[in-house]
Amino acid sequence: LGGMQRYWMVPDELGAVSDGGTRVESMNVEYGTDDEGNEEITLFIFKCYNGMAVYKIGTGVTGDEPGPGIKGDVNGDGEVNIADVNAAIDMILSGNSSASGDVNEDGEVNIADINALIAIILNN
């Protein structure tokens, strides 16, 4: 299979997201095809201390595919607000970033994403 892309993660009760840890409570695997007919696998992983994550694996999967959810909803709570700014800052400072923190979609999580996030909040 060609690539793997994390689509989104739901933070744990402490507001953290992580690919680390061994406390996987359950995992669901879904087989299917993408829009071009390429085989792909979707993994739904539920962890007791690290929230939930969704991954896509397949030859047609690339890192630039948008995930589901609301643009700017960095912490995955369904709203775009100051909590998302805090989550994005935490990602930058910890070096543990995810696609949800890349608000301006330039492939990096940095201060430009904070600015984009604030613009989204002010325009809502």
Short mmCIF file of N, CA and C in Angstrom, two decimals:
data_model
loop_
_atom_site.label_atom_id
_atom_site.label_comp_id
_atom_site.label_asym_id
_atom_site.label_seq_id
_atom_site.Cartn_x
_atom_site.Cartn_y
_atom_site.Cartn_z
N LEU A 1 0.83 -1.18 0.00
CA LEU A 1 0.00 0.00 0.00
C LEU A 1 0.88 1.24 0.00
N GLY A 2 0.42 2.27 -0.67
CA GLY A 2 1.26 3.43 -0.92
C GLY A 2 1.45 4.40 0.21
N GLY A 3 0.44 4.69 0.98
CA GLY A 3 0.58 5.72 2.00
C GLY A 3 -0.39 5.55 3.13
N MET A 4 -0.15 6.35 4.17
CA MET A 4 -1.04 6.35 5.33
C MET A 4 -1.26 7.78 5.75
N GLN A 5 -2.50 8.16 6.00
CA GLN A 5 -2.83 9.53 6.39
C GLN A 5 -3.74 9.50 7.60
N ARG A 6 -3.35 10.22 8.66
CA ARG A 6 -4.25 10.37 9.80
C ARG A 6 -5.28 11.42 9.41
N TYR A 7 -6.55 11.09 9.50
CA TYR A 7 -7.61 12.02 9.14
C TYR A 7 -7.98 12.93 10.29
N TRP A 8 -8.17 12.40 11.46
CA TRP A 8 -8.49 13.23 12.61
C TRP A 8 -8.37 12.43 13.88
N MET A 9 -8.26 13.16 14.99
CA MET A 9 -8.19 12.54 16.30
C MET A 9 -9.08 13.32 17.26
N VAL A 10 -9.67 12.62 18.18
CA VAL A 10 -10.44 13.25 19.26
C VAL A 10 -9.55 13.23 20.49
N PRO A 11 -9.38 14.36 21.16
CA PRO A 11 -8.52 14.38 22.34
C PRO A 11 -9.08 13.56 23.50
N ASP A 12 -8.16 13.15 24.38
CA ASP A 12 -8.59 12.42 25.57
C ASP A 12 -9.14 13.40 26.60
N GLU A 13 -9.44 12.89 27.79
CA GLU A 13 -10.05 13.73 28.81
C GLU A 13 -9.14 14.85 29.29
N LEU A 14 -7.85 14.77 29.00
CA LEU A 14 -6.91 15.83 29.38
C LEU A 14 -6.71 16.82 28.25
N GLY A 15 -7.39 16.61 27.11
CA GLY A 15 -7.26 17.50 25.97
C GLY A 15 -6.06 17.19 25.09
N ALA A 16 -5.41 16.05 25.31
CA ALA A 16 -4.22 15.69 24.54
C ALA A 16 -4.56 14.70 23.43
N VAL A 17 -3.80 14.78 22.33
CA VAL A 17 -3.89 13.78 21.28
C VAL A 17 -2.50 13.19 21.10
N SER A 18 -2.44 11.92 20.82
CA SER A 18 -1.14 11.26 20.71
C SER A 18 -1.27 9.99 19.89
N ASP A 19 -0.24 9.71 19.08
CA ASP A 19 -0.16 8.43 18.39
C ASP A 19 0.54 7.41 19.26
N GLY A 20 1.12 7.85 20.37
CA GLY A 20 1.84 6.95 21.26
C GLY A 20 0.91 6.21 22.20
N GLY A 21 1.49 5.34 22.95
CA GLY A 21 0.71 4.61 23.94
C GLY A 21 0.30 3.24 23.46
N THR A 22 0.08 2.37 24.40
CA THR A 22 -0.28 0.99 24.07
C THR A 22 -1.66 0.61 24.58
N ARG A 23 -2.42 1.56 25.07
CA ARG A 23 -3.71 1.27 25.69
C ARG A 23 -4.84 1.32 24.67
N VAL A 24 -4.75 0.55 23.61
CA VAL A 24 -5.81 0.49 22.62
C VAL A 24 -6.95 -0.33 23.19
N GLU A 25 -8.13 0.26 23.30
CA GLU A 25 -9.30 -0.43 23.82
C GLU A 25 -10.00 -1.22 22.73
N SER A 26 -10.12 -0.63 21.55
CA SER A 26 -10.74 -1.35 20.44
C SER A 26 -10.29 -0.74 19.12
N MET A 27 -10.38 -1.54 18.09
CA MET A 27 -10.00 -1.08 16.77
C MET A 27 -10.98 -1.69 15.77
N ASN A 28 -11.42 -0.88 14.83
CA ASN A 28 -12.30 -1.33 13.77
C ASN A 28 -11.59 -1.12 12.44
N VAL A 29 -11.63 -2.11 11.57
CA VAL A 29 -11.00 -2.02 10.25
C VAL A 29 -12.09 -2.10 9.20
N GLU A 30 -12.08 -1.14 8.28
CA GLU A 30 -13.07 -1.11 7.21
C GLU A 30 -12.34 -1.14 5.87
N TYR A 31 -12.67 -2.11 5.03
CA TYR A 31 -12.06 -2.23 3.70
C TYR A 31 -12.97 -1.57 2.68
N GLY A 32 -12.39 -0.93 1.68
CA GLY A 32 -13.19 -0.29 0.64
C GLY A 32 -12.33 0.21 -0.49
N THR A 33 -12.90 1.08 -1.31
CA THR A 33 -12.17 1.68 -2.42
C THR A 33 -12.39 3.19 -2.39
N ASP A 34 -11.41 3.92 -2.94
CA ASP A 34 -11.56 5.36 -3.03
C ASP A 34 -12.33 5.72 -4.30
N ASP A 35 -12.42 7.01 -4.61
CA ASP A 35 -13.20 7.47 -5.77
C ASP A 35 -12.65 6.97 -7.10
N GLU A 36 -11.35 6.64 -7.15
CA GLU A 36 -10.74 6.14 -8.38
C GLU A 36 -10.71 4.62 -8.44
N GLY A 37 -11.27 3.95 -7.47
CA GLY A 37 -11.31 2.49 -7.46
C GLY A 37 -10.12 1.84 -6.80
N ASN A 38 -9.20 2.61 -6.21
CA ASN A 38 -8.05 2.05 -5.50
C ASN A 38 -8.51 1.47 -4.17
N GLU A 39 -7.94 0.31 -3.82
CA GLU A 39 -8.27 -0.28 -2.53
C GLU A 39 -7.73 0.59 -1.40
N GLU A 40 -8.48 0.71 -0.32
CA GLU A 40 -8.01 1.43 0.84
C GLU A 40 -8.60 0.81 2.10
N ILE A 41 -7.91 1.04 3.18
CA ILE A 41 -8.33 0.54 4.49
C ILE A 41 -8.51 1.74 5.40
N THR A 42 -9.60 1.76 6.14
CA THR A 42 -9.82 2.79 7.15
C THR A 42 -9.73 2.13 8.52
N LEU A 43 -8.87 2.68 9.39
CA LEU A 43 -8.72 2.18 10.75
C LEU A 43 -9.35 3.16 11.72
N PHE A 44 -10.22 2.68 12.56
CA PHE A 44 -10.80 3.47 13.65
C PHE A 44 -10.20 2.92 14.94
N ILE A 45 -9.42 3.73 15.63
CA ILE A 45 -8.72 3.27 16.83
C ILE A 45 -9.25 4.04 18.04
N PHE A 46 -9.68 3.32 19.05
CA PHE A 46 -10.20 3.91 20.28
C PHE A 46 -9.26 3.55 21.42
N LYS A 47 -8.71 4.57 22.10
CA LYS A 47 -7.79 4.34 23.20
C LYS A 47 -8.39 4.93 24.48
N CYS A 48 -8.11 4.29 25.59
CA CYS A 48 -8.69 4.80 26.84
C CYS A 48 -7.99 6.07 27.31
N TYR A 49 -6.72 6.27 26.99
CA TYR A 49 -6.02 7.47 27.45
C TYR A 49 -5.63 8.42 26.33
N ASN A 50 -5.79 8.03 25.10
CA ASN A 50 -5.36 8.88 23.99
C ASN A 50 -6.48 9.19 23.02
N GLY A 51 -7.73 9.12 23.43
CA GLY A 51 -8.83 9.51 22.57
C GLY A 51 -9.11 8.54 21.45
N MET A 52 -9.41 9.07 20.29
CA MET A 52 -9.79 8.26 19.14
C MET A 52 -9.09 8.81 17.91
N ALA A 53 -8.74 7.93 16.97
CA ALA A 53 -8.09 8.36 15.74
C ALA A 53 -8.68 7.61 14.56
N VAL A 54 -8.64 8.25 13.39
CA VAL A 54 -9.08 7.62 12.15
C VAL A 54 -7.93 7.75 11.15
N TYR A 55 -7.53 6.62 10.56
CA TYR A 55 -6.46 6.60 9.58
C TYR A 55 -6.96 6.00 8.28
N LYS A 56 -6.39 6.44 7.15
CA LYS A 56 -6.64 5.82 5.85
C LYS A 56 -5.31 5.29 5.35
N ILE A 57 -5.34 4.07 4.78
CA ILE A 57 -4.15 3.45 4.22
C ILE A 57 -4.51 2.98 2.82
N GLY A 58 -3.67 3.29 1.83
CA GLY A 58 -3.92 2.82 0.47
C GLY A 58 -3.02 3.48 -0.54
N THR A 59 -3.01 2.96 -1.77
CA THR A 59 -2.15 3.49 -2.82
C THR A 59 -2.55 4.91 -3.21
N GLY A 60 -3.82 5.24 -3.14
CA GLY A 60 -4.28 6.57 -3.52
C GLY A 60 -4.32 7.56 -2.38
N VAL A 61 -3.88 7.17 -1.19
CA VAL A 61 -3.94 8.05 -0.02
C VAL A 61 -2.71 8.94 0.00
N THR A 62 -2.96 10.25 0.09
CA THR A 62 -1.86 11.21 0.16
C THR A 62 -2.06 12.09 1.39
N GLY A 63 -1.01 12.79 1.77
CA GLY A 63 -1.07 13.65 2.94
C GLY A 63 -1.87 14.92 2.75
N ASP A 64 -2.29 15.22 1.52
CA ASP A 64 -3.00 16.47 1.30
C ASP A 64 -4.51 16.31 1.23
N GLU A 65 -5.01 15.15 1.58
CA GLU A 65 -6.45 14.93 1.56
C GLU A 65 -7.09 15.53 2.80
N PRO A 66 -8.17 16.28 2.63
CA PRO A 66 -8.81 16.86 3.81
C PRO A 66 -9.53 15.80 4.62
N GLY A 67 -9.49 15.95 5.91
CA GLY A 67 -10.22 15.04 6.78
C GLY A 67 -11.60 15.60 7.06
N PRO A 68 -12.42 14.81 7.70
CA PRO A 68 -13.75 15.30 8.03
C PRO A 68 -13.68 16.31 9.16
N GLY A 69 -14.73 17.04 9.36
CA GLY A 69 -14.77 17.96 10.48
C GLY A 69 -14.84 19.40 10.04
N ILE A 70 -14.70 20.28 11.01
CA ILE A 70 -14.82 21.72 10.80
C ILE A 70 -13.42 22.31 10.72
N LYS A 71 -13.17 23.09 9.67
CA LYS A 71 -11.86 23.73 9.54
C LYS A 71 -11.62 24.63 10.75
N GLY A 72 -10.48 24.44 11.40
CA GLY A 72 -10.13 25.22 12.58
C GLY A 72 -10.48 24.54 13.89
N ASP A 73 -11.22 23.42 13.82
CA ASP A 73 -11.58 22.68 15.04
C ASP A 73 -10.40 21.79 15.44
N VAL A 74 -9.37 22.40 15.96
CA VAL A 74 -8.11 21.72 16.27
C VAL A 74 -8.30 20.65 17.33
N ASN A 75 -9.10 20.92 18.34
CA ASN A 75 -9.26 19.96 19.44
C ASN A 75 -10.39 18.96 19.22
N GLY A 76 -11.10 19.05 18.10
CA GLY A 76 -12.10 18.05 17.75
C GLY A 76 -13.37 18.07 18.57
N ASP A 77 -13.71 19.22 19.16
CA ASP A 77 -14.93 19.27 19.98
C ASP A 77 -16.16 19.77 19.22
N GLY A 78 -16.02 19.99 17.91
CA GLY A 78 -17.15 20.42 17.09
C GLY A 78 -17.36 21.92 17.04
N GLU A 79 -16.51 22.69 17.69
CA GLU A 79 -16.60 24.15 17.69
C GLU A 79 -15.24 24.75 17.39
N VAL A 80 -15.23 25.97 16.85
CA VAL A 80 -13.98 26.70 16.63
C VAL A 80 -13.99 27.89 17.58
N ASN A 81 -13.08 27.86 18.56
CA ASN A 81 -13.04 28.91 19.57
C ASN A 81 -11.64 28.98 20.18
N ILE A 82 -11.50 29.72 21.26
CA ILE A 82 -10.19 29.93 21.89
C ILE A 82 -9.55 28.63 22.35
N ALA A 83 -10.35 27.62 22.65
CA ALA A 83 -9.79 26.33 23.05
C ALA A 83 -8.98 25.72 21.90
N ASP A 84 -9.37 25.99 20.66
CA ASP A 84 -8.62 25.49 19.51
C ASP A 84 -7.30 26.24 19.36
N VAL A 85 -7.30 27.53 19.67
CA VAL A 85 -6.05 28.30 19.66
C VAL A 85 -5.09 27.70 20.69
N ASN A 86 -5.58 27.42 21.89
CA ASN A 86 -4.74 26.82 22.92
C ASN A 86 -4.22 25.45 22.48
N ALA A 87 -5.07 24.64 21.85
CA ALA A 87 -4.65 23.32 21.39
C ALA A 87 -3.57 23.44 20.32
N ALA A 88 -3.72 24.41 19.42
CA ALA A 88 -2.72 24.61 18.36
C ALA A 88 -1.39 25.09 18.96
N ILE A 89 -1.46 25.99 19.92
CA ILE A 89 -0.23 26.45 20.59
C ILE A 89 0.45 25.28 21.29
N ASP A 90 -0.32 24.43 21.96
CA ASP A 90 0.25 23.25 22.61
C ASP A 90 0.94 22.35 21.60
N MET A 91 0.34 22.19 20.41
CA MET A 91 0.97 21.37 19.37
C MET A 91 2.31 21.95 18.95
N ILE A 92 2.34 23.26 18.76
CA ILE A 92 3.58 23.92 18.34
C ILE A 92 4.65 23.76 19.40
N LEU A 93 4.31 24.01 20.65
CA LEU A 93 5.29 23.95 21.73
C LEU A 93 5.76 22.53 22.03
N SER A 94 4.87 21.56 21.88
CA SER A 94 5.25 20.17 22.19
C SER A 94 5.89 19.46 21.01
N GLY A 95 5.67 19.98 19.80
CA GLY A 95 6.18 19.30 18.61
C GLY A 95 5.33 18.10 18.22
N ASN A 96 4.22 17.87 18.92
CA ASN A 96 3.32 16.75 18.65
C ASN A 96 2.10 17.29 17.92
N SER A 97 2.21 17.47 16.61
CA SER A 97 1.13 18.09 15.85
C SER A 97 0.33 17.06 15.07
N SER A 98 -0.83 17.49 14.61
CA SER A 98 -1.67 16.65 13.77
C SER A 98 -2.23 17.50 12.65
N ALA A 99 -2.87 16.85 11.68
CA ALA A 99 -3.43 17.56 10.54
C ALA A 99 -4.46 18.60 10.97
N SER A 100 -5.15 18.38 12.08
CA SER A 100 -6.16 19.34 12.53
C SER A 100 -5.54 20.67 12.92
N GLY A 101 -4.26 20.68 13.30
CA GLY A 101 -3.58 21.91 13.67
C GLY A 101 -3.07 22.70 12.49
N ASP A 102 -3.03 22.08 11.31
CA ASP A 102 -2.56 22.75 10.09
C ASP A 102 -3.73 23.48 9.45
N VAL A 103 -4.15 24.55 10.08
CA VAL A 103 -5.36 25.28 9.68
C VAL A 103 -5.21 25.90 8.30
N ASN A 104 -4.02 26.43 7.98
CA ASN A 104 -3.83 27.06 6.68
C ASN A 104 -3.38 26.07 5.60
N GLU A 105 -3.29 24.79 5.95
CA GLU A 105 -3.03 23.68 5.03
C GLU A 105 -1.74 23.85 4.22
N ASP A 106 -0.66 24.30 4.91
CA ASP A 106 0.63 24.42 4.24
C ASP A 106 1.57 23.27 4.57
N GLY A 107 1.08 22.27 5.30
CA GLY A 107 1.89 21.11 5.64
C GLY A 107 2.65 21.23 6.94
N GLU A 108 2.54 22.37 7.62
CA GLU A 108 3.23 22.58 8.89
C GLU A 108 2.26 23.17 9.91
N VAL A 109 2.53 22.92 11.17
CA VAL A 109 1.76 23.56 12.24
C VAL A 109 2.68 24.59 12.88
N ASN A 110 2.34 25.88 12.68
CA ASN A 110 3.18 26.96 13.18
C ASN A 110 2.33 28.20 13.45
N ILE A 111 2.99 29.33 13.68
CA ILE A 111 2.28 30.56 14.04
C ILE A 111 1.31 31.00 12.95
N ALA A 112 1.58 30.66 11.70
CA ALA A 112 0.66 31.02 10.62
C ALA A 112 -0.70 30.34 10.82
N ASP A 113 -0.69 29.15 11.41
CA ASP A 113 -1.95 28.46 11.69
C ASP A 113 -2.71 29.15 12.82
N ILE A 114 -1.99 29.69 13.78
CA ILE A 114 -2.63 30.45 14.86
C ILE A 114 -3.33 31.67 14.27
N ASN A 115 -2.63 32.37 13.37
CA ASN A 115 -3.22 33.54 12.72
C ASN A 115 -4.46 33.16 11.91
N ALA A 116 -4.39 32.06 11.16
CA ALA A 116 -5.53 31.60 10.37
C ALA A 116 -6.70 31.22 11.28
N LEU A 117 -6.39 30.61 12.39
CA LEU A 117 -7.41 30.20 13.36
C LEU A 117 -8.11 31.41 13.97
N ILE A 118 -7.34 32.42 14.33
CA ILE A 118 -7.92 33.64 14.88
C ILE A 118 -8.81 34.32 13.85
N ALA A 119 -8.39 34.32 12.59
CA ALA A 119 -9.21 34.90 11.52
C ALA A 119 -10.54 34.17 11.39
N ILE A 120 -10.52 32.85 11.49
CA ILE A 120 -11.76 32.06 11.43
C ILE A 120 -12.67 32.44 12.59
N ILE A 121 -12.11 32.53 13.78
CA ILE A 121 -12.91 32.85 14.97
C ILE A 121 -13.52 34.25 14.84
N LEU A 122 -12.74 35.22 14.37
CA LEU A 122 -13.24 36.59 14.26
C LEU A 122 -14.30 36.74 13.17
N ASN A 123 -14.25 35.87 12.16
CA ASN A 123 -15.23 35.94 11.07
C ASN A 123 -16.51 35.16 11.37
N ASN A 124 -16.54 34.40 12.47
CA ASN A 124 -17.74 33.61 12.81
C ASN A 124 -18.74 34.44 13.55
#
